[in-house]
Coordinates of C-alpha atoms in Angstrom, one line a residue:
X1 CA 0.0 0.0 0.0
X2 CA 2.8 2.5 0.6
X3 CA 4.0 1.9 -2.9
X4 CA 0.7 4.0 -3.8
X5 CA 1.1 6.4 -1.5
X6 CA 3.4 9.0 -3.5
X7 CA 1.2 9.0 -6.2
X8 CA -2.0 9.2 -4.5
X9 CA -0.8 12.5 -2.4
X10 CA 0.5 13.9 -5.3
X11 CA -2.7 13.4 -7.0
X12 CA -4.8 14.9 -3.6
X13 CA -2.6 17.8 -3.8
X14 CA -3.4 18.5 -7.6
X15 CA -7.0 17.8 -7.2
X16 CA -7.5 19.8 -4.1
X17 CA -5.4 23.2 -6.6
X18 CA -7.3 22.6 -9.9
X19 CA -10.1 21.4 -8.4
X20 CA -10.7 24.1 -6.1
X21 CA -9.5 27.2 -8.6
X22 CA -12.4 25.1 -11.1
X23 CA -14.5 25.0 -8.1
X24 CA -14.2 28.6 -7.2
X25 CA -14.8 29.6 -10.9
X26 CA -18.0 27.7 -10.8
X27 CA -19.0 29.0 -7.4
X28 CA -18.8 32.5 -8.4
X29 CA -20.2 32.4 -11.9
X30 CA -23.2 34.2 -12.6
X31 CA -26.1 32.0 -14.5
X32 CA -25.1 31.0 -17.9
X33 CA -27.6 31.7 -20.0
X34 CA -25.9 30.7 -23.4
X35 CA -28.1 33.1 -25.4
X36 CA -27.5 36.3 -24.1
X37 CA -23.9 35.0 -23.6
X38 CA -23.7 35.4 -27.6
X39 CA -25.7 38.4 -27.4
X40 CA -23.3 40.4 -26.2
X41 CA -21.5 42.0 -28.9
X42 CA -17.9 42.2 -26.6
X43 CA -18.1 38.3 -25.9
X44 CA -19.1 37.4 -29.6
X45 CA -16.6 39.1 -31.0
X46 CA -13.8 38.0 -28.9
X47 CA -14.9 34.5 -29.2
X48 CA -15.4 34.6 -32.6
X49 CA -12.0 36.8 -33.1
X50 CA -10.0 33.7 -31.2
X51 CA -11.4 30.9 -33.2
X52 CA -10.4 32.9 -36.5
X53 CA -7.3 34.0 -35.3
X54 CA -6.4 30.3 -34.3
X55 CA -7.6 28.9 -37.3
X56 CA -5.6 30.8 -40.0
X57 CA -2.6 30.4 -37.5
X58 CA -3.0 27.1 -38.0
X59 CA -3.5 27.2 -41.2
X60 CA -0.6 28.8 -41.9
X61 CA 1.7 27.4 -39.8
X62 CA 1.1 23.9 -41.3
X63 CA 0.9 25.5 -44.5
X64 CA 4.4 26.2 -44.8
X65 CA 5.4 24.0 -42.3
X66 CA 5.0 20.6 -45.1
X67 CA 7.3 22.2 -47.5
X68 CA 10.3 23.1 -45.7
X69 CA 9.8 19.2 -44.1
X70 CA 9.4 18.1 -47.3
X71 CA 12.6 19.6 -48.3
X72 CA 14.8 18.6 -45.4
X73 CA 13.6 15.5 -45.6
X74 CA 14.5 14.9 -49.3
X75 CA 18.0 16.6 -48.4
X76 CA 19.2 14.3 -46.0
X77 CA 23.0 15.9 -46.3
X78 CA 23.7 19.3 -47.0
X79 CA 25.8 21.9 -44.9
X80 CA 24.1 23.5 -42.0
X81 CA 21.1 20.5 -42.0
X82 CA 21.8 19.8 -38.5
X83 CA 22.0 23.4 -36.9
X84 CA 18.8 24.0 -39.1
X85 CA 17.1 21.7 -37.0
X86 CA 18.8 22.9 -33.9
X87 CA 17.6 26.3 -34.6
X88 CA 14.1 24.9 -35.6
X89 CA 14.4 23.8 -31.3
X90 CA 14.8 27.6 -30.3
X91 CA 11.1 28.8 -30.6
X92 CA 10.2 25.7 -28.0
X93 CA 11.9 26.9 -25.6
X94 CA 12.6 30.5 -25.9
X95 CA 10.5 33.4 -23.8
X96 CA 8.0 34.2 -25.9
X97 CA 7.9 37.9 -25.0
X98 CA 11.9 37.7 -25.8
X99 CA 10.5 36.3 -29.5
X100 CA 7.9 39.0 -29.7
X101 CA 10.4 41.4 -29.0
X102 CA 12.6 40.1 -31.8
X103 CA 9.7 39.9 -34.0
X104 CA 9.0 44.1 -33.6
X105 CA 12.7 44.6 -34.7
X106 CA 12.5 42.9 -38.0
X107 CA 8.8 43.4 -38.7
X108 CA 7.6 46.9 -36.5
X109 CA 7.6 50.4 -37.9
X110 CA 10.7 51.0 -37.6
X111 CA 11.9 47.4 -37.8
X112 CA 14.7 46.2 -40.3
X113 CA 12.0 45.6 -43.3
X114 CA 10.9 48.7 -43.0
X115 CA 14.2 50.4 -42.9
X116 CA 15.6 48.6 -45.9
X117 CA 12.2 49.7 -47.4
X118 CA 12.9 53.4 -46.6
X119 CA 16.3 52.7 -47.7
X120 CA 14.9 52.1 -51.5
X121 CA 12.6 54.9 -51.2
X122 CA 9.3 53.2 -51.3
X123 CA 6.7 54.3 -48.5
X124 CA 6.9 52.3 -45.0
X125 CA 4.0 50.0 -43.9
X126 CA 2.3 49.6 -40.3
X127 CA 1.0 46.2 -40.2
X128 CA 2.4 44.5 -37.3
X129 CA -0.4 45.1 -34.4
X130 CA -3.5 43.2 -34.9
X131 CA -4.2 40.4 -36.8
X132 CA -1.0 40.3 -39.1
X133 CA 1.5 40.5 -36.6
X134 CA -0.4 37.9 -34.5
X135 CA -0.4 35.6 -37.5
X136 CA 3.3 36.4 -37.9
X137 CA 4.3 35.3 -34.5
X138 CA 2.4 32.2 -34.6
X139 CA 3.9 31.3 -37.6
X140 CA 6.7 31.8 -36.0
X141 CA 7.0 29.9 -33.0
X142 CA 4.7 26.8 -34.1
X143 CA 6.3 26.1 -38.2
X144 CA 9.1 25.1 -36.7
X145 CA 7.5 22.8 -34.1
X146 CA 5.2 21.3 -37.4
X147 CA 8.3 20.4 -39.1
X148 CA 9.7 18.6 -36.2
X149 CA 6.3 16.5 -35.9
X150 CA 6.5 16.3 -39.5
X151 CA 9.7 15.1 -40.2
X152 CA 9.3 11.4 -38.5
X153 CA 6.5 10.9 -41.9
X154 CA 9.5 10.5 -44.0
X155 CA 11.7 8.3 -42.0
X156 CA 8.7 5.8 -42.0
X157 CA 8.5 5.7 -45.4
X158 CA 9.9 2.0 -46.8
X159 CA 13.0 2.3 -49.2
X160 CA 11.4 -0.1 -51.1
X161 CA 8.5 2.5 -52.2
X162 CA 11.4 4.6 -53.3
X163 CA 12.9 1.9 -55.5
X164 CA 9.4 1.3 -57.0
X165 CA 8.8 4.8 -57.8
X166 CA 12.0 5.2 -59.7
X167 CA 11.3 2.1 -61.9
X168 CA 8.0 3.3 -62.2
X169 CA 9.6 6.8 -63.3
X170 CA 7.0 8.8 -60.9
X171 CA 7.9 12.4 -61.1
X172 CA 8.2 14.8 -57.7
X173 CA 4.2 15.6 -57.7
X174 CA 3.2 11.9 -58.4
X175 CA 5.9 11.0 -55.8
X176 CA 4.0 13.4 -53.1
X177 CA 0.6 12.8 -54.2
X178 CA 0.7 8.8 -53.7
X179 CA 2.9 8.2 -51.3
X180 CA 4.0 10.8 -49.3
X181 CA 0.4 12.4 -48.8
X182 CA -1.4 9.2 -47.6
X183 CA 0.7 9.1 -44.6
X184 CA 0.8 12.8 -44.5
X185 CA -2.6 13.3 -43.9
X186 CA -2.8 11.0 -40.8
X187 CA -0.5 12.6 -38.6
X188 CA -1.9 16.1 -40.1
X189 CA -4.9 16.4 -37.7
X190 CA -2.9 15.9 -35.0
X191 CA -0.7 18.2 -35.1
X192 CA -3.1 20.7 -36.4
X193 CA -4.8 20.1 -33.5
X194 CA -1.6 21.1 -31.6
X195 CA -0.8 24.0 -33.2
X196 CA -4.5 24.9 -32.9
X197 CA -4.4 24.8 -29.8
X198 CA -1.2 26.8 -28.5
X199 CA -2.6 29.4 -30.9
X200 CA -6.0 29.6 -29.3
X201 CA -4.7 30.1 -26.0
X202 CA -2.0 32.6 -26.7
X203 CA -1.5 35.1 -24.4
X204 CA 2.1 36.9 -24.0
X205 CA 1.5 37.1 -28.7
X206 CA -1.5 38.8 -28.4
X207 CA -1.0 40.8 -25.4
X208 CA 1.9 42.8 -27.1
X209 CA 0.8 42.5 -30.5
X210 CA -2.9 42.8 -30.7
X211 CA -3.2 46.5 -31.1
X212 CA -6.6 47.0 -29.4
X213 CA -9.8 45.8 -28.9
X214 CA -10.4 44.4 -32.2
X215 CA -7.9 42.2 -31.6
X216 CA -8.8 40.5 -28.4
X217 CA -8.7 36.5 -27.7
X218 CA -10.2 35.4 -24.8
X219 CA -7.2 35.0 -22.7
X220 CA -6.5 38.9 -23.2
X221 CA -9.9 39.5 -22.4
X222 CA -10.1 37.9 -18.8
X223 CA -6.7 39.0 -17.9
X224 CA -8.2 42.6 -18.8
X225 CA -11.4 41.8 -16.9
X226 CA -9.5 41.2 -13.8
X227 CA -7.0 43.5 -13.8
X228 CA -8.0 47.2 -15.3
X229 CA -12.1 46.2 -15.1
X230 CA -11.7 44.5 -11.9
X231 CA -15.1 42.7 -13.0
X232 CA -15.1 39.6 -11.5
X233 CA -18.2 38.3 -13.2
X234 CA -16.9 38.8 -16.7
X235 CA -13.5 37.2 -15.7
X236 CA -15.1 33.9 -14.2
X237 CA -18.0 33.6 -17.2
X238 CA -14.4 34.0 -19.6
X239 CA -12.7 31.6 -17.8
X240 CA -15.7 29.3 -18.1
X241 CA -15.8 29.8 -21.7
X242 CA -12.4 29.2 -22.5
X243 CA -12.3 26.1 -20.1
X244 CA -15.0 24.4 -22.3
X245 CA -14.1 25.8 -25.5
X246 CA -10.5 23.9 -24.2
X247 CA -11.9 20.8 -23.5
X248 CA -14.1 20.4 -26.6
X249 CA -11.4 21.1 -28.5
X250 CA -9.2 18.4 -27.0
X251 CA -12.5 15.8 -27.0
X252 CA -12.4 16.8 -31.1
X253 CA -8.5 16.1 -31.4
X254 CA -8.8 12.8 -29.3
X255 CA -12.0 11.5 -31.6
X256 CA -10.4 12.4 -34.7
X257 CA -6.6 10.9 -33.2
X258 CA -5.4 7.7 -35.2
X259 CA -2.7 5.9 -34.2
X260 CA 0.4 5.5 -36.4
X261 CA 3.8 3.7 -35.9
X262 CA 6.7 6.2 -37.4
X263 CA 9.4 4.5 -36.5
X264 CA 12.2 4.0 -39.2
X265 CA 12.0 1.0 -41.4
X266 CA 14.3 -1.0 -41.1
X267 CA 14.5 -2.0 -45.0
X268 CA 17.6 -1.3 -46.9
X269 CA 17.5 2.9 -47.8
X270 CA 17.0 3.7 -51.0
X271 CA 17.6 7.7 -52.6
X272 CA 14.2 8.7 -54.0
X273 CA 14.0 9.2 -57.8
X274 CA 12.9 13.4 -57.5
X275 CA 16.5 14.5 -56.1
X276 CA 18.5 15.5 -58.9
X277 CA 15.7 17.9 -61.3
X278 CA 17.2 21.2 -61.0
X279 CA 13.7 22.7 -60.7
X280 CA 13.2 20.7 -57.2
X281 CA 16.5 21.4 -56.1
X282 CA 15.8 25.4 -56.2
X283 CA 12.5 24.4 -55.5
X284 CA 14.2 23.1 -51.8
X285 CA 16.7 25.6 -51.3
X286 CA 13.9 27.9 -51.1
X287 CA 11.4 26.3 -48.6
X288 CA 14.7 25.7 -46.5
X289 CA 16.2 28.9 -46.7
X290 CA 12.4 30.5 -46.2
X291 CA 11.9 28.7 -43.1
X292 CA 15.4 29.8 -41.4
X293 CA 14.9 33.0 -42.3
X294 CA 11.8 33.3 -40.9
X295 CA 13.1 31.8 -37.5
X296 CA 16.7 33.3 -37.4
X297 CA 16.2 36.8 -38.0
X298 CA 14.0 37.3 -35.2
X299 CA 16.4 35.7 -32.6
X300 CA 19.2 37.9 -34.4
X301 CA 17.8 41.2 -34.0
X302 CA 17.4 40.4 -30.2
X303 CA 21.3 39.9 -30.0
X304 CA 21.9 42.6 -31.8
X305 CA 20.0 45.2 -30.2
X306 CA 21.0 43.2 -27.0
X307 CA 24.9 43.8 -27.0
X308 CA 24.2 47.4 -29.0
X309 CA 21.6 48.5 -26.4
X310 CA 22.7 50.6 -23.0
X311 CA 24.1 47.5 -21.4
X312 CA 25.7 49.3 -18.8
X313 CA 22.3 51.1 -17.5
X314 CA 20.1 48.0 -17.3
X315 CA 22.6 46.3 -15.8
X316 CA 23.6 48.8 -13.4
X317 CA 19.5 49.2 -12.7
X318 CA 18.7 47.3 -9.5
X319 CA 15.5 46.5 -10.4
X320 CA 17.0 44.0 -13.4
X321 CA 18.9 41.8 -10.8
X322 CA 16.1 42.1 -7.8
X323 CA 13.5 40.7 -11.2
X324 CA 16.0 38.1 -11.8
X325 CA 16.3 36.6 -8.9
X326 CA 12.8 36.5 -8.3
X327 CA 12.7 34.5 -12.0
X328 CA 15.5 32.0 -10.8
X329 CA 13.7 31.2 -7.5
X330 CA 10.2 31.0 -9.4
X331 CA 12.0 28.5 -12.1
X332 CA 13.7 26.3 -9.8
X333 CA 10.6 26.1 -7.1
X334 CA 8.2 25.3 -10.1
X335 CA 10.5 23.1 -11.7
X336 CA 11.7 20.7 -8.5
X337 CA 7.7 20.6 -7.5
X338 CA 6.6 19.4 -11.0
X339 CA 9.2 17.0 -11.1
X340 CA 8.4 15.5 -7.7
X341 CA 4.6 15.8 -7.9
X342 CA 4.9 14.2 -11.6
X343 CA 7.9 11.3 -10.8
X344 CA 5.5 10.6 -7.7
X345 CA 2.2 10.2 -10.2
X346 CA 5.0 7.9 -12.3
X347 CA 5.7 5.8 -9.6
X348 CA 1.8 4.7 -8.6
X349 CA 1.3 4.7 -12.0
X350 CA 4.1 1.9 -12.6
X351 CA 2.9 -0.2 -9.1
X352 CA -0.4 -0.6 -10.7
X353 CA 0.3 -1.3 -14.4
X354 CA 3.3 -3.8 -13.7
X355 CA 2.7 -5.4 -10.2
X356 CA -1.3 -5.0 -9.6
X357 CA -1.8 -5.4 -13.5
X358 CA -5.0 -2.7 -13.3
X359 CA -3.8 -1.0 -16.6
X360 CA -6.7 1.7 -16.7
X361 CA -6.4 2.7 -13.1
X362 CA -2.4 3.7 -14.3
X363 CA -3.3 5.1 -17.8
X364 CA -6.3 7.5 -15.6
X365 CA -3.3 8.3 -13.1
X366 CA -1.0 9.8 -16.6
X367 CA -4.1 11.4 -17.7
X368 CA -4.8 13.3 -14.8
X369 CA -1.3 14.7 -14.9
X370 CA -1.5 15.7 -18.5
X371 CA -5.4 16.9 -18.5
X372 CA -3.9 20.2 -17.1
X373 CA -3.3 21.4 -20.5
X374 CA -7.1 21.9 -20.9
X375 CA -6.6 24.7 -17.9
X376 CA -4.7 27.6 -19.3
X377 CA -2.1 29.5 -16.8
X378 CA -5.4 32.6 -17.2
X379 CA -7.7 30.0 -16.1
X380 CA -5.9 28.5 -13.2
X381 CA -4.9 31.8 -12.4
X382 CA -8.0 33.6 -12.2
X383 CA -9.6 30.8 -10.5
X384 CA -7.1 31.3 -7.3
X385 CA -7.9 34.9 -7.8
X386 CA -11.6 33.8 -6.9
X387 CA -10.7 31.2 -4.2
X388 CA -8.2 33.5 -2.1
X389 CA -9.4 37.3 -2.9
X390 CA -12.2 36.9 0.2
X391 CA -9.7 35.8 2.9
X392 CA -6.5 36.5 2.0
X393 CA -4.5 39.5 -0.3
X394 CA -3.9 37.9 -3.7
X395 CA -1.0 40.0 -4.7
X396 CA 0.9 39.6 -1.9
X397 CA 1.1 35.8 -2.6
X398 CA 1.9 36.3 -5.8
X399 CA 5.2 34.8 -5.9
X400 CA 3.6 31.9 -4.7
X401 CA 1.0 31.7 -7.3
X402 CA 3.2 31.9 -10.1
X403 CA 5.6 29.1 -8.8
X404 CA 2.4 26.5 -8.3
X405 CA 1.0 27.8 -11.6
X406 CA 3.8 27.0 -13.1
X407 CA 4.2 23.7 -11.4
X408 CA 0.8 22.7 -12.3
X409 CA 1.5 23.8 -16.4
X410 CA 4.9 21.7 -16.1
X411 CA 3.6 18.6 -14.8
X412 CA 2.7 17.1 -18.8
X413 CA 6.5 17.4 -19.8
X414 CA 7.8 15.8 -16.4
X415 CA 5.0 12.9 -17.4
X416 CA 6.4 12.5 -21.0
X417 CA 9.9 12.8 -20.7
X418 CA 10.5 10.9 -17.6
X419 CA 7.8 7.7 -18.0
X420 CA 9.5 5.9 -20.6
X421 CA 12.4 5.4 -18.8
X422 CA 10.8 5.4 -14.9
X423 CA 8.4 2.1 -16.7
X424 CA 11.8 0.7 -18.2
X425 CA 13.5 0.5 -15.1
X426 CA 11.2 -1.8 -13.3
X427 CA 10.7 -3.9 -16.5
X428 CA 14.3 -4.6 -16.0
X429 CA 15.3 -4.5 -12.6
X430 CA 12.2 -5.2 -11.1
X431 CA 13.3 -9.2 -10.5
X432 CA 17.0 -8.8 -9.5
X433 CA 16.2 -6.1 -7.2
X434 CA 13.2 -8.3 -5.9
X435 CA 15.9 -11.6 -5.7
X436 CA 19.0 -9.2 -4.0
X437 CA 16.8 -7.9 -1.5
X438 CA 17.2 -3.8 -2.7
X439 CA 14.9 -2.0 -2.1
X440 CA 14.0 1.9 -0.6
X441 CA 16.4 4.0 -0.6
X442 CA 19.3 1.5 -2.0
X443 CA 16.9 0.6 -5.1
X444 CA 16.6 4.6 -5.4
X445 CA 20.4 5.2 -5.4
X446 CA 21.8 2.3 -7.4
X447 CA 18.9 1.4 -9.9
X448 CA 16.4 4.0 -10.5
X449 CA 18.6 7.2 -10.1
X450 CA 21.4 6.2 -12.4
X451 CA 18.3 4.9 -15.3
X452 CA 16.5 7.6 -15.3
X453 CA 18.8 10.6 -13.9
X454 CA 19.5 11.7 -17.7
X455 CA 15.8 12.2 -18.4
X456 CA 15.4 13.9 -14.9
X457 CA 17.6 16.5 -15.4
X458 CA 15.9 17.1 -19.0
X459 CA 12.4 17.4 -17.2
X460 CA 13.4 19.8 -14.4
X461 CA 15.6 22.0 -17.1
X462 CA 12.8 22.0 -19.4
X463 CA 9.8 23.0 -16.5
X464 CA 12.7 25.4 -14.8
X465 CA 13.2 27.2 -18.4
X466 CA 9.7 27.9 -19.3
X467 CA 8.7 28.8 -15.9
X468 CA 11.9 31.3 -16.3
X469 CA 9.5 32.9 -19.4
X470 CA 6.3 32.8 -18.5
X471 CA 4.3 35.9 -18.7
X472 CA 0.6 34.7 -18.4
X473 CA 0.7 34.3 -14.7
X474 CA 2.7 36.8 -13.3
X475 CA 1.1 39.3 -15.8
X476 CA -2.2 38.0 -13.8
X477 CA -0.6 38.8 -9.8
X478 CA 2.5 40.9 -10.4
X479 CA 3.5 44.2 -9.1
X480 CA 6.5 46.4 -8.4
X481 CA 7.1 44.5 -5.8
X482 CA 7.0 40.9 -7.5
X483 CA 8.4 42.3 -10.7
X484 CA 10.3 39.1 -12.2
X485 CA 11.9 39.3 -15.8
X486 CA 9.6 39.1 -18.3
X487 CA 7.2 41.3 -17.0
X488 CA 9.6 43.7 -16.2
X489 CA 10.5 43.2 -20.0
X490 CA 7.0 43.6 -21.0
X491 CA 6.4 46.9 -19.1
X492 CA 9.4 48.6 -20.5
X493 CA 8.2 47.6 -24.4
X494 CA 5.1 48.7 -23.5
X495 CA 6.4 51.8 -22.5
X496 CA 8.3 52.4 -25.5
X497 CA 11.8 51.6 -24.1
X498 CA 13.1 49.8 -26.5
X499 CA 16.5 50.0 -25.9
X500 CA 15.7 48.7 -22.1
X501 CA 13.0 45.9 -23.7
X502 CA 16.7 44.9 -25.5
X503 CA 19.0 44.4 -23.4
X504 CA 16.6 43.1 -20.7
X505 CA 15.5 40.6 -23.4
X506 CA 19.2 39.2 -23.8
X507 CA 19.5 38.6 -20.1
X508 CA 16.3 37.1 -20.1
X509 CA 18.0 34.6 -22.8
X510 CA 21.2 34.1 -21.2
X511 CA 19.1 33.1 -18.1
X512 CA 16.9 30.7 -19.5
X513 CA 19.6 29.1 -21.6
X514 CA 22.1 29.0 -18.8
X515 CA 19.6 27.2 -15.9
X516 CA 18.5 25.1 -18.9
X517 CA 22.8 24.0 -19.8
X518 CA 23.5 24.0 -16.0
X519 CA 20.1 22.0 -14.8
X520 CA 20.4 19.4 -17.5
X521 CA 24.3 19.0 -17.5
X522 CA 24.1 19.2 -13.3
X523 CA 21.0 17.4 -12.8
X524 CA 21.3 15.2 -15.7
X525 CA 25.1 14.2 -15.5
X526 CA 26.2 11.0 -17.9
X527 CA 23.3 9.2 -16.9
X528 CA 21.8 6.5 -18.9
X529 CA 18.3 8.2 -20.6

């Protein structure tokens, strides 16, 4: 029974936080009376505004997204594949208000397209706030995560359907149209789905880039609700709305999910038959260099106007180091509390599928831990807003909020990175331990911490990093006094210091990367994953 124990409190404890912020929201809610909900001009439009907005993000995304996969998939070795895809990494992990920022430099007013612009004499554009520039920034952080998903399609692919094609002398569009497209379009609504989804419940993008009302999702909308309204009724019925909106969207991906194995084959590789026509080689170059463009200039103009910007101001401004402290001690609480709560879930989860063989009670366990998506940062937030406003002051426990938020929205990468390996474990050791008599603490130091120690230290990097970025959450509870990093970033764009936002922005970096390198290296050590 102890064996279940870790698990179960871990499970209490995430219940009794999500379950009372939920509660709390459906406590307070005023009667939802779907008609005059769609009545209301304000609501309709934002509703309507983040389905759209999501959809052509989408859309897009995936739209240029089977391409430049396509390409890198048919060149399998050219110079620079293999930092492409590196690079194609960065948007995952980055701070999006760092990537925002980057995106302004190239893309704003006075950004570098509109300079080079000027520079030929033609008239400047404003397009970046509103719609386009959201669309831009989606498009930037999710085609690169599309190709990744992508990519796995053609490694699946027999070399024996590559050998047929050539005797069959199928040109590139036949190639595409028979074989690459049927397996295409499996994995397609999934990651549509995906990408879908991140886009719907955008905040830090929209925040900064929507340019106004018009452009309002509803994330925006019950972060504005609570904190320059203060209406608490239209902040719960939002956060009601985007809770079920969430979890019918989910319910859609999961009934329209198929399985499919992409492994790689292991048949003997064959090249495919469309390499060498000049017209798909430029063809290639194109989509490829399109794609890194799109994703390295961005990250380039935040180094640049990082090292040129008054480096010796911000950092001589106390206010940088007091905010970056305060994003380190967020990051690493976050990430060592999703990583216990979620290797504690693991564990139960294990005890019952291998030793009390009760497969369903396990797979609801994982579930649990990874159902948390369906509750956006906004959500979760403005549900402990509800819950702790009448007895206690909210902003004063704001650090605190922000660390178990960000717990909480860590807990489905600790469940996917770290089962595999935390399941393997007992499949192999399970018996020898069980015949040498190791167990507790022993078992923990000489079998399970050396398996699994690699994928530990990729978990709690990977919660501590995006915990070092979020915006959503302290955006919801900051103030001067809790100031961490990427608000403090936020507030001096959004004040027009640009020069500030810059350098700022490149410490922000520096941060996340260096926790990320030290957590994973420190943590992680030469571990087997």
């Amino acid at each position: 029974m102890t064996r279940l124990l870790p698990g179960g409190v871990a499970l209490a404890i995430l219940a009794l936080l999500v379950g009372g912020a939920l509660g709390a929201l459906l406590w307070t809610a005023p009667a939802i009376d779907l008609g005059a909900l769609w009545a209301d001009a304000y609501l309709r439009h934002v509703i309507s505004f983040t389905i759209w907005q999501a959809s052509l993000s989408a859309a897009l995304s995936i739209g240029f997204a089977i391409p430049v996969a396509r390409a890198l998939a048919r060149r399998q070795a050219f110079p620079g594949r293999e930092a492409i895809l590196r690079l194609f990494g960065l948007p995952l992990v980055i701070p999006t208000i760092v990537a925002v920022f980057g995106i302004v430099a190239i893309y704003g007013q006075v950004g570098l397209l509109n300079r080079l612009t000027a520079a030929l004499g033609l008239p400047t554009q404003q397009y970046l706030y509103g719609l386009p520039g959201i669309l831009i920034a989606h498009v930037f952080f999710n085609l690169p995560l599309a190709v990744r998903l992508m990519l796995p399609v053609w490694q699946a692919i027999p070399g024996e359907l590559w050998r047929l094609s050539a005797q069959l002398g199928m040109r590139s569009g036949q190639i595409f149209r028979l074989i690459e497209w049927p397996l295409l379009r499996q994995v397609l609504p999934g990651v549509a789905g995906l990408v879908f989804m991140l886009c719907f419940t955008s905040f830090a993008v929209v925040l900064t880039l929507g340019g106004g009302p018009a452009s309002t999702t509803v994330e925006v909308a019950i972060y504005q609700a609570l904190r320059f309204e203060f209406d608490l009724g239209r902040a719960v019925l939002l956060a009601l709305v985007q809770l079920l909106l969430c979890g019918a969207l989910i319910a859609l991906g999961q009934s329209l999910a198929r399985p499919v194995t992409l492994a790689p084959t292991p048949q003997r590789p064959h090249d495919r038959p469309d390499l060498a026509p000049l017209g798909g080689r430029i063809a290639d170059a194109i989509a490829i260099a399109a794609g890194t463009t799109l994703v390295l200039l961005p990250i380039l103009a935040v180094l640049y106007a990082g090292v040129t910007g008054p480096i010796g101001v911000v950092l001589g401004d106390p206010r940088l180091w007091d905010a970056a402290l305060r994003s380190l001690g967020v990051a690493l609480a976050a990430g060592v509390l999703s990583l216990a709560f979620g290797w504690a879930m693991l564990l139960t989860s294990r005890e019952l599928r291998l030793r009390r063989y009760r497969p369903r009670a396990a797979d609801a366990i994982e579930v649990s831990g990874s159902a948390v998506l369906v509750v956006t940062p906004l959500v979760l937030g403005t549900g402990f807003f509800v819950l702790l406003s009448p007895i206690a002051d909210v902003f004063a426990l704001a650090l605190v909020l922000v660390v178990i938020v960000n717990a909480i929205m860590g807990l489905p990468y600790v469940i996917r990175v770290l089962g595999p390996p935390v399941m393997r474990v007992a499949e192999q050791h399970d018996r020898l331990c069980a015949s040498l008599g190791i167990s507790g603490w022993n078992r923990f130091r000489l079998v399970e911490w050396p398996a699994v120690r690699r994928s530990a230290g990729l978990a709690l990097a990977l919660c501590a990093a995006l915990a070092t970025g979020d915006l959503g959450a302290i955006a919801l509870f900051g103030t001067q006094d809790t100031t961490t990093l990427p608000l403090l970033m936020y507030q001096r764009m959004a004040s027009y210091q640009m020069e500030q936002a810059a350098v700022t922005a490149l410490v922000l970096v520096g941060l996340c990367l260096l926790l990320f390198v030290i957590i994973e290296r420190g943590v992680g050590g030469r571990g087997r994953a």
